[in-house]
CSV table of C-alpha atoms in Angstrom, one decimal:
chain,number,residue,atom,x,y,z
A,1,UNK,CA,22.5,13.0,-6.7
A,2,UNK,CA,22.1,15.9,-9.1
A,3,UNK,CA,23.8,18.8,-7.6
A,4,UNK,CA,26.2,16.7,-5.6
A,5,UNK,CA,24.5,17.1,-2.6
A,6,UNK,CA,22.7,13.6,-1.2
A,7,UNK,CA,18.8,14.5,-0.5
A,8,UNK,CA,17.7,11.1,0.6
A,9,UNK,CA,18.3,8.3,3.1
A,10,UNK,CA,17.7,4.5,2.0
A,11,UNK,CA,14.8,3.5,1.6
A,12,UNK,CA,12.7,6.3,0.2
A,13,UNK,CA,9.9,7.5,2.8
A,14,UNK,CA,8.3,9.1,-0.6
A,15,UNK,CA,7.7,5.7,-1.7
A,16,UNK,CA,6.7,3.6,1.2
A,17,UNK,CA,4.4,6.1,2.4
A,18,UNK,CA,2.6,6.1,-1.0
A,19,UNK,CA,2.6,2.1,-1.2
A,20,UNK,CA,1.0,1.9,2.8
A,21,UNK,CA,-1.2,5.0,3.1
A,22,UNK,CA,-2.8,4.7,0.0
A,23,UNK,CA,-2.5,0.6,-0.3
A,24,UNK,CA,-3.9,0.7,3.0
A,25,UNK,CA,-7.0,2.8,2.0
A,26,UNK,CA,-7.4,0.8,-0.7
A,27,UNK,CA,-7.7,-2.5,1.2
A,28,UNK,CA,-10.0,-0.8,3.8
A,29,UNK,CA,-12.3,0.5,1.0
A,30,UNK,CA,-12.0,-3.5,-0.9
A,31,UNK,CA,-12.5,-5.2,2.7
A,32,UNK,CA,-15.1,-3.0,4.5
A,33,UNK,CA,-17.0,-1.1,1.5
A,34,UNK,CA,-18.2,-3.9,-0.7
A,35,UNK,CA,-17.5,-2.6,-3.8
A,36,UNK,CA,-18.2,-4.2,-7.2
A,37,UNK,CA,-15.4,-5.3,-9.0
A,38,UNK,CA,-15.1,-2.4,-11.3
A,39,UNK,CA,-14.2,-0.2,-8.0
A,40,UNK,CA,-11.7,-2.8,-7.1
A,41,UNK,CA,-9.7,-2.9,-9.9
A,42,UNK,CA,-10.0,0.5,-9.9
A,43,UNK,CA,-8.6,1.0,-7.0
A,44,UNK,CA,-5.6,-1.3,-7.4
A,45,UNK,CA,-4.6,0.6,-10.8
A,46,UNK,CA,-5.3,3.7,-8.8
A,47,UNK,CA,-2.6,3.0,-6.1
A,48,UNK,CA,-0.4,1.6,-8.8
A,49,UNK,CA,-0.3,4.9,-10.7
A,50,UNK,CA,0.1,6.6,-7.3
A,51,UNK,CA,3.1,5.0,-6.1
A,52,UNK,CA,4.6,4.9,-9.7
A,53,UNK,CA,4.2,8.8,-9.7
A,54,UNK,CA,6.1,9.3,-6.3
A,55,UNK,CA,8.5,7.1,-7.4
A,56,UNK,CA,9.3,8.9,-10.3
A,57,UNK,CA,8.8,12.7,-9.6
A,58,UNK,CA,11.2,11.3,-6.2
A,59,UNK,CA,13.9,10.5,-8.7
A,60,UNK,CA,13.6,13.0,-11.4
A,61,UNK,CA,14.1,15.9,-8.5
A,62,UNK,CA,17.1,14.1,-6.9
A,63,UNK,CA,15.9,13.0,-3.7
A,64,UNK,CA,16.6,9.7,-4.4
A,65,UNK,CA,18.8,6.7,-6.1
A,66,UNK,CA,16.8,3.8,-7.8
A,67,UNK,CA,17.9,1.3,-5.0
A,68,UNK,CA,16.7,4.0,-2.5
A,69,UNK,CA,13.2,3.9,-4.5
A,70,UNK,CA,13.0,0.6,-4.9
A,71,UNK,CA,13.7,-0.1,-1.0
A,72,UNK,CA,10.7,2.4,-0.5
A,73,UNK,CA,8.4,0.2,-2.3
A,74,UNK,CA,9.2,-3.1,-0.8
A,75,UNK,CA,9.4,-1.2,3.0
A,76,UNK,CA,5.8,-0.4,2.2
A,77,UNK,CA,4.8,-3.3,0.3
A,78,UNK,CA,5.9,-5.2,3.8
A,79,UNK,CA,4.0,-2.9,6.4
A,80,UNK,CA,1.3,-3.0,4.5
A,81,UNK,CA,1.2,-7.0,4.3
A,82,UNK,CA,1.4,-6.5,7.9
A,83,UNK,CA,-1.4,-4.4,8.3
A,84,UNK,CA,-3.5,-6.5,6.7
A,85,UNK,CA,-2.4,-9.6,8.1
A,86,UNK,CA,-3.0,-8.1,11.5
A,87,UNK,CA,-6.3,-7.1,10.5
A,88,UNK,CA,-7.4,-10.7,9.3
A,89,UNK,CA,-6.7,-11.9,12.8
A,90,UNK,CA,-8.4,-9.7,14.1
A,91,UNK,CA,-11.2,-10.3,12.5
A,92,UNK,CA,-10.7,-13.8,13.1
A,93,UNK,CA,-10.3,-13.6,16.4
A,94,UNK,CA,-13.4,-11.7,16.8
A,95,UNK,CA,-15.6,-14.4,14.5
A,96,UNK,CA,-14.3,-17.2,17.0
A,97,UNK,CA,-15.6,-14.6,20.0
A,98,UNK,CA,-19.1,-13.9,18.2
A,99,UNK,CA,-18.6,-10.7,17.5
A,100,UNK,CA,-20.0,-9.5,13.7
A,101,UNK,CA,-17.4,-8.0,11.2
A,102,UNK,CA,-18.5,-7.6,8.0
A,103,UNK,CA,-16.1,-8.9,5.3
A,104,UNK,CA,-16.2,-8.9,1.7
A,105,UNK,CA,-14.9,-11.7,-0.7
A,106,UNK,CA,-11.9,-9.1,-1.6
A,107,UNK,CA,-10.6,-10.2,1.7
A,108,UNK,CA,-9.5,-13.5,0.8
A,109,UNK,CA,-7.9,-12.2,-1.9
A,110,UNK,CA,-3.4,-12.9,-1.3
């Protein structure tokens, strides 16, 4: 793209880092913080704008075709959901075991 010279590999690191580290802090902060819903949704438009902003300066420089993008956001989208699904067991597990892990109602939340 742009110059003729191909910058990028599918998917776009850009973007999948910016949907997982920030997602990521995001459900660590909603889960393990207790915020009030005000800092939720907050937090959800913040990671939104995020994402939307690597996704877009990525393709305006040339690093990246659309598909490329768009394969970011899903590969993040999908190791995120796996993050969070592996820390739900866990903190299952350690309910069944006894152990005390304190959970917010934003972890229910699909």
């Amino acid at each position: 793209m742009g110059n003729g010279v191909w910058h990028g590999l599918p998917p776009s690191g850009h973007a999948a880092e910016a949907v997982l580290i920030y997602g990521a802090a995001a459900y660590l902060v909603r889960t393990y913080a207790h915020p009030d819903s005000r800092v939720r949704t907050r937090t959800f438009w913040l990671v939104l704008l995020i994402a939307v902003g690597a996704v877009a300066v990525s393709f305006y420089l040339g690093f990246h075709w659309p598909t490329d993008l768009v394969g970011g956001l899903l590969a993040g989208g999908l190791f995120l959901r796996l993050l969070v699904e592996a820390d739900r067991a866990l903190a299952r597990r350690s309910t069944q075991t006894g152990s005390r892990v304190p959970r917010s109602s934003a972890s229910t939340m699909r």
